[in-house]
Structure formats: structure tokens, C-alpha cells
Amino acid sequence: MTLVNEMARLSLKADAQRYFLGYLWWIFEPLLWVGVFYLVFEVLLSSGRADFLAFLAVGKLSFIWFSKSVTQAANSLIGNRGLIGKMDAPKWLFPLAVCHEGLYKQMAVFALLMTLLLYQGYVPSVAWLWLVPLAITQYLLILGCGMAAAVLVCIRRDFQLLVQLGMVFLLFISGIFWDIDSIGNAALRENLLLLNPVASLIDLYRSVLMQGSAQILSQWLTVLLESIAILLLLTWVYRVLHYWIARRVVTQ
Amino acid sequence: MSAMLTLENVGMHFAVRPDHESGQHTVFDGINFTLNEGDRLGIVGRNGAGKSTLLRIMAKIYAPATGTVTWAPGVTVSLLSLGLGFKNELSGRDNAYIAGLLQGLTKNDAKQSISSIEEFCELGKYFDEPMNTYSLGMRARLGFASALLNRASVLLIDEVLSVGDKEFREKAKIALKDQLTHKQAIVLVSHSDTHLRDMCNAVRSLNDTSLVMRENTGPALVE
């Protein structure tokens, strides 16, 4: 874990060196995303929600964490061809390090989100403590999906494009700029939340941060179990494909 | 002398094209040898003969397609790698630290080793500058100095002694020889007869898919 942490920390440092604004991009980039969506869906299209800015910020800022981490993790194996060809290391180390980078950035983004909610007049409640288990659950989900994306890109590079396309698809069906509760068909809504843990997590974040509701145990446990199941499956896949991944990455 | 590493009938083949599973290209086949404590084995062969692939099998990076590799209990095998995990935007100091961690050092040991790397690579004030300001020779010096942190009981060396200028190459060779204990074994891949003569007590040639003793190069290793 020390190695993963230090790899992530130094990678973030290297990343910050590339840009004039350095670490400030951790905050600017998600803010700009929220700004663009706010301009389109509120200023131009009038969403009709009084709390649209907070609604959008909670959804978008947690979604960006997922989409950016998984997209970057997708390239983590082929992008570390040099290391994989030179050292006998567990291959999950590479997507894990990328996801860990995302975790560091997200801590700053959560601080930004809290500030924004306070500015919007939301009052912190005990329900806000749910943010910790929800963030841990999302981290596990990101890790599992990141590992899956990385091994798929090893199989065929075409999956790089499909992962990006998949993120756009998720953006539209996860209720980021629209409310999942607006789906009239209750069964369809439940199935969507069950099949799309990202949508369920966004719904949970909104419940605890905006509505102050702590009655989320059942929905949270479902997402947690889904995330753990995906992670366990991928850990097994990585164990089975340990040598295959090295050959595939080095000879591609 | 006890065996550290034994290869029995080891063979390797790759798909003709990496994205097509059909069509196999046999790189080598039926490789047998035992590496004992203190052995200094040189491997030569034309480009594409499979020297690096053979080292990767010994380093547990690849599994052989055929045959078996047996590592004695407690034996650690590692490829001596230049610039392991280096990032251009980071300073020599940061890169030396991450290279130490990637070679299995603890956080504290990696931090403590930085001063010896700084001294060995002779980069002066550039050690704290981003690596994208370095020349190729400076990168190689930092890479070799960091690679010397490797404490594996079997060191696999793939052409890394050919880095830097003549003076540094000599310094690197001496440093590597000084660091080796009588129990450590090395396998050196090189096209340089001088390096092979200086570092090895036996040389084998990887040609036509098999590994054969090269004539007049010293005592044979145990088969």
C-alpha cells in the first residue's frame, strides 16, 4: 500500500508540474464542468429546479470522480509497459495507483462541494457523516471498474474508445442533470438504480447532503455489495491472467 | 554450491501478431541450465533471439510456454533496470526515491539511499531539477545509480552496462562488481565481449532456438 500511495503522490506531483496552474486544476476542472452544465441546463434550458446548482454539483462532482478515474485506469496497464516488462509485480497495482490519484483529487473536490452547499444555505447534519461510507463505496466501485477497463484494453485497444463512450452513456443515464425520481414507472426506477450503481450512489449523495436523510441503509448496502462483488471478480481475473497480461502488454 | 534457479526444457513462443492468437513463432525451445550461487553467466545472441524474453522468464515476469522454472526457496530474482518508474517532470531526487520503492525498498530505506545515489550519479545541482532538463547521459547515470539499489540474490542484467560515457561505464562496471557478494548470481546479456569477459565465468549463446555453450569462454555451468 505504501508503494501505491507513493506512486500516486508522485504521479500527482508530476501531473501538476505539467500545467501552469498546477494543483489548482484539481478544483478548476470540476468547477468548469459544473459551470458548463449549469449554463446549458439552467441558464439556457431553465431546469425548473430552485436547487439546481446544488443538485447538479452533487451529481456531477461525484460522477467526474468515477468517469475520470475509470478512463485513466483503462490505460494504466498498457501505459506502464516499461514497468510491467521489467518487474514482477501484481498487475492490479497499476489501476490501483491511478484510482488512488483520483481519491486524492476527490478529497479536494468534496471540500469544494461542502463549501458550495454551505454557500447555498444547506446546513450540515448528522446525515452528512454518510459521506464517508459512500465515498469508500464509490472508491471500491471505481477500483473494480478501473481494473475491468484496464484488462479489457489489454485484450483489445478498441475498448479505450468503448470505455469513453460508456462514460458518456453513464453520464446520461445516471441522473446527473435530471432527477431519477422523475421516472414515473417505479419498477423501472428501481431497476435502473440496481443495474447502475453510479446512479444509485449519486442518488444517495443527494439524499444525505441535500435532504439530510439518513434512511439509506438498504440502498447503500446494495451498492456496497455490488462494488465488492465486482472488485472480488476482478481480483480473481487479475490473478488468473497475471502472466498473460505481462506478455500482452509488452508485445502489443 | 547450491542451485538458485533451474530451467528444465523451457520454451517460449509468441503469436505471430500480438493481436492474433493463431500462428505461433517459437522463440526458443528446450532450454536447460542451473544457476548456482556465485555463478556469472553471460548470454549472447543475435537481435530477436529471445535473450530478454529468457530473462523475463527467469524474473517471473513471463511464464514459459513449455517446461518448468524452479526457484530455490528464499531466492529473489530481479532485472536490473535503468529508470524504473522515472517521470520526466520529477526531479532526480524524486525519481531515485520511487525507483527505490519499486525495487522493494521500504519508504525509509528508499529515502536513506537517495544520498548515495546523488553521490554516485554526479549530477550536482541537477539532481534537484526536473528530469526533462537532463541529457541522455545524465538520465542513464541516474538510472544506473538507482538500479544499484537492487539487492536480489539473482541479478539479471540486460545491456545496462553500456550506458553513459566511457568513464561512467567503467565506474558502473566496478560498482556493480564491488556490490556483488560471492553468493549472488548474475545473468548478463550483452553484445560486448569486454563486459562478458570482465563479468562472467561462462557464456552461452542463444541461437537457433536453443542455448549452447560458447567455445573458449570459461568453465561450463552445471547442466
PDB file of N, CA, C and O in Angstrom, chain A residues 116-166:
ATOM      1  N   LEU A 116     -19.609  24.780  -1.389  1.00  0.00           N
ATOM      2  CA  LEU A 116     -20.693  25.213  -2.281  1.00  0.00           C
ATOM      3  C   LEU A 116     -22.061  25.010  -1.619  1.00  0.00           C
ATOM      4  O   LEU A 116     -22.934  25.891  -1.691  1.00  0.00           O
ATOM      5  N   LEU A 117     -22.238  23.858  -0.954  1.00  0.00           N
ATOM      6  CA  LEU A 117     -23.522  23.568  -0.299  1.00  0.00           C
ATOM      7  C   LEU A 117     -23.769  24.543   0.852  1.00  0.00           C
ATOM      8  O   LEU A 117     -24.892  25.034   1.034  1.00  0.00           O
ATOM      9  N   LEU A 118     -22.719  24.835   1.612  1.00  0.00           N
ATOM     10  CA  LEU A 118     -22.861  25.793   2.718  1.00  0.00           C
ATOM     11  C   LEU A 118     -23.237  27.170   2.161  1.00  0.00           C
ATOM     12  O   LEU A 118     -24.107  27.865   2.700  1.00  0.00           O
ATOM     13  N   TYR A 119     -22.605  27.541   1.070  1.00  0.00           N
ATOM     14  CA  TYR A 119     -22.869  28.819   0.424  1.00  0.00           C
ATOM     15  C   TYR A 119     -24.320  28.891  -0.071  1.00  0.00           C
ATOM     16  O   TYR A 119     -24.955  29.946  -0.057  1.00  0.00           O
ATOM     17  N   GLN A 120     -24.830  27.740  -0.498  1.00  0.00           N
ATOM     18  CA  GLN A 120     -26.202  27.650  -0.995  1.00  0.00           C
ATOM     19  C   GLN A 120     -27.236  27.577   0.134  1.00  0.00           C
ATOM     20  O   GLN A 120     -28.424  27.450  -0.115  1.00  0.00           O
ATOM     21  N   GLY A 121     -26.757  27.581   1.380  1.00  0.00           N
ATOM     22  CA  GLY A 121     -27.681  27.620   2.515  1.00  0.00           C
ATOM     23  C   GLY A 121     -28.000  26.276   3.142  1.00  0.00           C
ATOM     24  O   GLY A 121     -28.862  26.190   4.031  1.00  0.00           O
ATOM     25  N   TYR A 122     -27.353  25.227   2.690  1.00  0.00           N
ATOM     26  CA  TYR A 122     -27.577  23.907   3.311  1.00  0.00           C
ATOM     27  C   TYR A 122     -26.867  23.860   4.656  1.00  0.00           C
ATOM     28  O   TYR A 122     -25.734  24.330   4.790  1.00  0.00           O
ATOM     29  N   VAL A 123     -27.535  23.261   5.625  1.00  0.00           N
ATOM     30  CA  VAL A 123     -26.961  23.202   6.975  1.00  0.00           C
ATOM     31  C   VAL A 123     -26.447  21.789   7.223  1.00  0.00           C
ATOM     32  O   VAL A 123     -27.173  20.811   6.999  1.00  0.00           O
ATOM     33  N   PRO A 124     -25.184  21.659   7.671  1.00  0.00           N
ATOM     34  CA  PRO A 124     -24.644  20.321   7.917  1.00  0.00           C
ATOM     35  C   PRO A 124     -25.480  19.576   8.959  1.00  0.00           C
ATOM     36  O   PRO A 124     -25.928  20.169   9.936  1.00  0.00           O
ATOM     37  N   SER A 125     -25.690  18.287   8.721  1.00  0.00           N
ATOM     38  CA  SER A 125     -26.450  17.478   9.672  1.00  0.00           C
ATOM     39  C   SER A 125     -25.687  16.173   9.913  1.00  0.00           C
ATOM     40  O   SER A 125     -24.670  15.913   9.261  1.00  0.00           O
ATOM     41  N   VAL A 126     -26.218  15.369  10.843  1.00  0.00           N
ATOM     42  CA  VAL A 126     -25.577  14.078  11.127  1.00  0.00           C
ATOM     43  C   VAL A 126     -25.547  13.207   9.864  1.00  0.00           C
ATOM     44  O   VAL A 126     -24.608  12.427   9.653  1.00  0.00           O
ATOM     45  N   ALA A 127     -26.549  13.379   9.028  1.00  0.00           N
ATOM     46  CA  ALA A 127     -26.614  12.584   7.792  1.00  0.00           C
ATOM     47  C   ALA A 127     -25.385  12.804   6.915  1.00  0.00           C
ATOM     48  O   ALA A 127     -25.010  11.925   6.131  1.00  0.00           O
ATOM     49  N   TRP A 128     -24.752  13.951   7.045  1.00  0.00           N
ATOM     50  CA  TRP A 128     -23.563  14.241   6.226  1.00  0.00           C
ATOM     51  C   TRP A 128     -22.419  13.267   6.540  1.00  0.00           C
ATOM     52  O   TRP A 128     -21.528  13.090   5.723  1.00  0.00           O
ATOM     53  N   LEU A 129     -22.480  12.639   7.721  1.00  0.00           N
ATOM     54  CA  LEU A 129     -21.436  11.653   8.072  1.00  0.00           C
ATOM     55  C   LEU A 129     -21.474  10.453   7.124  1.00  0.00           C
ATOM     56  O   LEU A 129     -20.488   9.725   6.998  1.00  0.00           O
ATOM     57  N   TRP A 130     -22.635  10.262   6.476  1.00  0.00           N
ATOM     58  CA  TRP A 130     -22.744   9.175   5.498  1.00  0.00           C
ATOM     59  C   TRP A 130     -21.790   9.372   4.318  1.00  0.00           C
ATOM     60  O   TRP A 130     -21.531   8.453   3.557  1.00  0.00           O
ATOM     61  N   LEU A 131     -21.301  10.587   4.188  1.00  0.00           N
ATOM     62  CA  LEU A 131     -20.380  10.872   3.077  1.00  0.00           C
ATOM     63  C   LEU A 131     -19.171   9.929   3.108  1.00  0.00           C
ATOM     64  O   LEU A 131     -18.674   9.498   2.057  1.00  0.00           O
ATOM     65  N   VAL A 132     -18.715   9.584   4.307  1.00  0.00           N
ATOM     66  CA  VAL A 132     -17.513   8.729   4.422  1.00  0.00           C
ATOM     67  C   VAL A 132     -17.782   7.319   3.869  1.00  0.00           C
ATOM     68  O   VAL A 132     -17.069   6.870   2.955  1.00  0.00           O
ATOM     69  N   PRO A 133     -18.793   6.592   4.380  1.00  0.00           N
ATOM     70  CA  PRO A 133     -19.033   5.259   3.794  1.00  0.00           C
ATOM     71  C   PRO A 133     -19.420   5.307   2.322  1.00  0.00           C
ATOM     72  O   PRO A 133     -19.060   4.409   1.553  1.00  0.00           O
ATOM     73  N   LEU A 134     -20.124   6.370   1.921  1.00  0.00           N
ATOM     74  CA  LEU A 134     -20.489   6.477   0.500  1.00  0.00           C
ATOM     75  C   LEU A 134     -19.247   6.658  -0.370  1.00  0.00           C
ATOM     76  O   LEU A 134     -19.114   6.043  -1.437  1.00  0.00           O
ATOM     77  N   ALA A 135     -18.320   7.502   0.109  1.00  0.00           N
ATOM     78  CA  ALA A 135     -17.088   7.732  -0.664  1.00  0.00           C
ATOM     79  C   ALA A 135     -16.248   6.455  -0.715  1.00  0.00           C
ATOM     80  O   ALA A 135     -15.668   6.133  -1.763  1.00  0.00           O
ATOM     81  N   ILE A 136     -16.189   5.712   0.383  1.00  0.00           N
ATOM     82  CA  ILE A 136     -15.432   4.443   0.394  1.00  0.00           C
ATOM     83  C   ILE A 136     -16.059   3.469  -0.600  1.00  0.00           C
ATOM     84  O   ILE A 136     -15.369   2.801  -1.375  1.00  0.00           O
ATOM     85  N   THR A 137     -17.388   3.417  -0.594  1.00  0.00           N
ATOM     86  CA  THR A 137     -18.096   2.528  -1.528  1.00  0.00           C
ATOM     87  C   THR A 137     -17.800   2.923  -2.971  1.00  0.00           C
ATOM     88  O   THR A 137     -17.524   2.068  -3.819  1.00  0.00           O
ATOM     89  N   GLN A 138     -17.833   4.223  -3.233  1.00  0.00           N
ATOM     90  CA  GLN A 138     -17.554   4.669  -4.600  1.00  0.00           C
ATOM     91  C   GLN A 138     -16.117   4.333  -4.985  1.00  0.00           C
ATOM     92  O   GLN A 138     -15.842   3.949  -6.130  1.00  0.00           O
ATOM     93  N   TYR A 139     -15.198   4.453  -4.038  1.00  0.00           N
ATOM     94  CA  TYR A 139     -13.795   4.118  -4.321  1.00  0.00           C
ATOM     95  C   TYR A 139     -13.669   2.642  -4.713  1.00  0.00           C
ATOM     96  O   TYR A 139     -12.962   2.292  -5.665  1.00  0.00           O
ATOM     97  N   LEU A 140     -14.363   1.769  -3.991  1.00  0.00           N
ATOM     98  CA  LEU A 140     -14.315   0.332  -4.309  1.00  0.00           C
ATOM     99  C   LEU A 140     -14.904   0.077  -5.695  1.00  0.00           C
ATOM    100  O   LEU A 140     -14.376  -0.729  -6.470  1.00  0.00           O
ATOM    101  N   LEU A 141     -15.990   0.784  -6.009  1.00  0.00           N
ATOM    102  CA  LEU A 141     -16.629   0.627  -7.323  1.00  0.00           C
ATOM    103  C   LEU A 141     -15.688   1.112  -8.427  1.00  0.00           C
ATOM    104  O   LEU A 141     -15.530   0.452  -9.466  1.00  0.00           O
ATOM    105  N   ILE A 142     -15.057   2.259  -8.193  1.00  0.00           N
ATOM    106  CA  ILE A 142     -14.112   2.803  -9.174  1.00  0.00           C
ATOM    107  C   ILE A 142     -12.968   1.818  -9.401  1.00  0.00           C
ATOM    108  O   ILE A 142     -12.559   1.557 -10.529  1.00  0.00           O
ATOM    109  N   LEU A 143     -12.474   1.261  -8.308  1.00  0.00           N
ATOM    110  CA  LEU A 143     -11.349   0.330  -8.408  1.00  0.00           C
ATOM    111  C   LEU A 143     -11.730  -0.904  -9.239  1.00  0.00           C
ATOM    112  O   LEU A 143     -10.987  -1.306 -10.147  1.00  0.00           O
ATOM    113  N   GLY A 144     -12.884  -1.485  -8.944  1.00  0.00           N
ATOM    114  CA  GLY A 144     -13.331  -2.657  -9.695  1.00  0.00           C
ATOM    115  C   GLY A 144     -13.525  -2.334 -11.163  1.00  0.00           C
ATOM    116  O   GLY A 144     -13.043  -3.058 -12.051  1.00  0.00           O
ATOM    117  N   CYS A 145     -14.198  -1.230 -11.446  1.00  0.00           N
ATOM    118  CA  CYS A 145     -14.464  -0.852 -12.838  1.00  0.00           C
ATOM    119  C   CYS A 145     -13.166  -0.446 -13.551  1.00  0.00           C
ATOM    120  O   CYS A 145     -12.979  -0.736 -14.740  1.00  0.00           O
ATOM    121  N   GLY A 146     -12.275   0.218 -12.824  1.00  0.00           N
ATOM    122  CA  GLY A 146     -10.976   0.610 -13.399  1.00  0.00           C
ATOM    123  C   GLY A 146     -10.152  -0.616 -13.763  1.00  0.00           C
ATOM    124  O   GLY A 146      -9.527  -0.668 -14.833  1.00  0.00           O
ATOM    125  N   MET A 147     -10.153  -1.619 -12.886  1.00  0.00           N
ATOM    126  CA  MET A 147      -9.420  -2.858 -13.171  1.00  0.00           C
ATOM    127  C   MET A 147     -10.032  -3.560 -14.382  1.00  0.00           C
ATOM    128  O   MET A 147      -9.313  -4.088 -15.234  1.00  0.00           O
ATOM    129  N   ALA A 148     -11.359  -3.548 -14.466  1.00  0.00           N
ATOM    130  CA  ALA A 148     -12.030  -4.190 -15.603  1.00  0.00           C
ATOM    131  C   ALA A 148     -11.665  -3.472 -16.906  1.00  0.00           C
ATOM    132  O   ALA A 148     -11.307  -4.109 -17.901  1.00  0.00           O
ATOM    133  N   ALA A 149     -11.723  -2.139 -16.871  1.00  0.00           N
ATOM    134  CA  ALA A 149     -11.419  -1.360 -18.080  1.00  0.00           C
ATOM    135  C   ALA A 149      -9.971  -1.602 -18.517  1.00  0.00           C
ATOM    136  O   ALA A 149      -9.694  -1.760 -19.715  1.00  0.00           O
ATOM    137  N   ALA A 150      -9.051  -1.668 -17.558  1.00  0.00           N
ATOM    138  CA  ALA A 150      -7.630  -1.842 -17.892  1.00  0.00           C
ATOM    139  C   ALA A 150      -7.381  -3.190 -18.568  1.00  0.00           C
ATOM    140  O   ALA A 150      -6.633  -3.287 -19.546  1.00  0.00           O
ATOM    141  N   VAL A 151      -8.029  -4.234 -18.059  1.00  0.00           N
ATOM    142  CA  VAL A 151      -7.782  -5.559 -18.643  1.00  0.00           C
ATOM    143  C   VAL A 151      -8.481  -5.672 -20.008  1.00  0.00           C
ATOM    144  O   VAL A 151      -7.960  -6.314 -20.923  1.00  0.00           O
ATOM    145  N   LEU A 152      -9.610  -4.997 -20.160  1.00  0.00           N
ATOM    146  CA  LEU A 152     -10.288  -5.012 -21.470  1.00  0.00           C
ATOM    147  C   LEU A 152      -9.425  -4.315 -22.529  1.00  0.00           C
ATOM    148  O   LEU A 152      -9.330  -4.779 -23.669  1.00  0.00           O
ATOM    149  N   VAL A 153      -8.785  -3.220 -22.134  1.00  0.00           N
ATOM    150  CA  VAL A 153      -7.920  -2.502 -23.084  1.00  0.00           C
ATOM    151  C   VAL A 153      -6.705  -3.369 -23.446  1.00  0.00           C
ATOM    152  O   VAL A 153      -6.179  -3.278 -24.565  1.00  0.00           O
ATOM    153  N   CYS A 154      -6.282  -4.222 -22.524  1.00  0.00           N
ATOM    154  CA  CYS A 154      -5.205  -5.181 -22.835  1.00  0.00           C
ATOM    155  C   CYS A 154      -5.649  -6.167 -23.904  1.00  0.00           C
ATOM    156  O   CYS A 154      -4.875  -6.541 -24.776  1.00  0.00           O
ATOM    157  N   ILE A 155      -6.897  -6.584 -23.800  1.00  0.00           N
ATOM    158  CA  ILE A 155      -7.412  -7.575 -24.760  1.00  0.00           C
ATOM    159  C   ILE A 155      -7.484  -6.948 -26.155  1.00  0.00           C
ATOM    160  O   ILE A 155      -6.969  -7.485 -27.116  1.00  0.00           O
ATOM    161  N   ARG A 156      -8.100  -5.807 -26.223  1.00  0.00           N
ATOM    162  CA  ARG A 156      -8.189  -5.056 -27.481  1.00  0.00           C
ATOM    163  C   ARG A 156      -8.165  -3.576 -27.153  1.00  0.00           C
ATOM    164  O   ARG A 156      -8.930  -3.106 -26.318  1.00  0.00           O
ATOM    165  N   ARG A 157      -7.334  -2.854 -27.867  1.00  0.00           N
ATOM    166  CA  ARG A 157      -7.241  -1.407 -27.633  1.00  0.00           C
ATOM    167  C   ARG A 157      -8.541  -0.682 -27.950  1.00  0.00           C
ATOM    168  O   ARG A 157      -8.775   0.422 -27.473  1.00  0.00           O
ATOM    169  N   ASP A 158      -9.374  -1.328 -28.776  1.00  0.00           N
ATOM    170  CA  ASP A 158     -10.668  -0.723 -29.147  1.00  0.00           C
ATOM    171  C   ASP A 158     -11.493  -0.379 -27.899  1.00  0.00           C
ATOM    172  O   ASP A 158     -12.333   0.516 -27.919  1.00  0.00           O
ATOM    173  N   PHE A 159     -11.241  -1.118 -26.805  1.00  0.00           N
ATOM    174  CA  PHE A 159     -12.003  -0.857 -25.590  1.00  0.00           C
ATOM    175  C   PHE A 159     -11.724   0.540 -25.010  1.00  0.00           C
ATOM    176  O   PHE A 159     -12.527   1.060 -24.248  1.00  0.00           O
ATOM    177  N   GLN A 160     -10.583   1.140 -25.383  1.00  0.00           N
ATOM    178  CA  GLN A 160     -10.334   2.527 -24.954  1.00  0.00           C
ATOM    179  C   GLN A 160     -11.484   3.416 -25.411  1.00  0.00           C
ATOM    180  O   GLN A 160     -12.002   4.239 -24.652  1.00  0.00           O
ATOM    181  N   LEU A 161     -11.869   3.241 -26.700  1.00  0.00           N
ATOM    182  CA  LEU A 161     -12.952   4.046 -27.262  1.00  0.00           C
ATOM    183  C   LEU A 161     -14.280   3.683 -26.615  1.00  0.00           C
ATOM    184  O   LEU A 161     -15.104   4.552 -26.322  1.00  0.00           O
ATOM    185  N   LEU A 162     -14.474   2.374 -26.381  1.00  0.00           N
ATOM    186  CA  LEU A 162     -15.748   1.942 -25.796  1.00  0.00           C
ATOM    187  C   LEU A 162     -15.889   2.415 -24.348  1.00  0.00           C
ATOM    188  O   LEU A 162     -16.995   2.730 -23.900  1.00  0.00           O
ATOM    189  N   VAL A 163     -14.774   2.466 -23.628  1.00  0.00           N
ATOM    190  CA  VAL A 163     -14.835   2.960 -22.243  1.00  0.00           C
ATOM    191  C   VAL A 163     -15.254   4.434 -22.242  1.00  0.00           C
ATOM    192  O   VAL A 163     -16.111   4.856 -21.461  1.00  0.00           O
ATOM    193  N   GLN A 164     -14.661   5.202 -23.166  1.00  0.00           N
ATOM    194  CA  GLN A 164     -15.023   6.635 -23.248  1.00  0.00           C
ATOM    195  C   GLN A 164     -16.504   6.806 -23.604  1.00  0.00           C
ATOM    196  O   GLN A 164     -17.212   7.618 -23.015  1.00  0.00           O
ATOM    197  N   LEU A 165     -16.939   5.996 -24.577  1.00  0.00           N
ATOM    198  CA  LEU A 165     -18.346   6.041 -24.982  1.00  0.00           C
ATOM    199  C   LEU A 165     -19.245   5.615 -23.825  1.00  0.00           C
ATOM    200  O   LEU A 165     -20.303   6.214 -23.582  1.00  0.00           O
ATOM    201  N   GLY A 166     -18.810   4.598 -23.096  1.00  0.00           N
ATOM    202  CA  GLY A 166     -19.570   4.112 -21.946  1.00  0.00           C
ATOM    203  C   GLY A 166     -19.749   5.196 -20.888  1.00  0.00           C
ATOM    204  O   GLY A 166     -20.803   5.295 -20.246  1.00  0.00           O
TER     205      GLY A 166
END
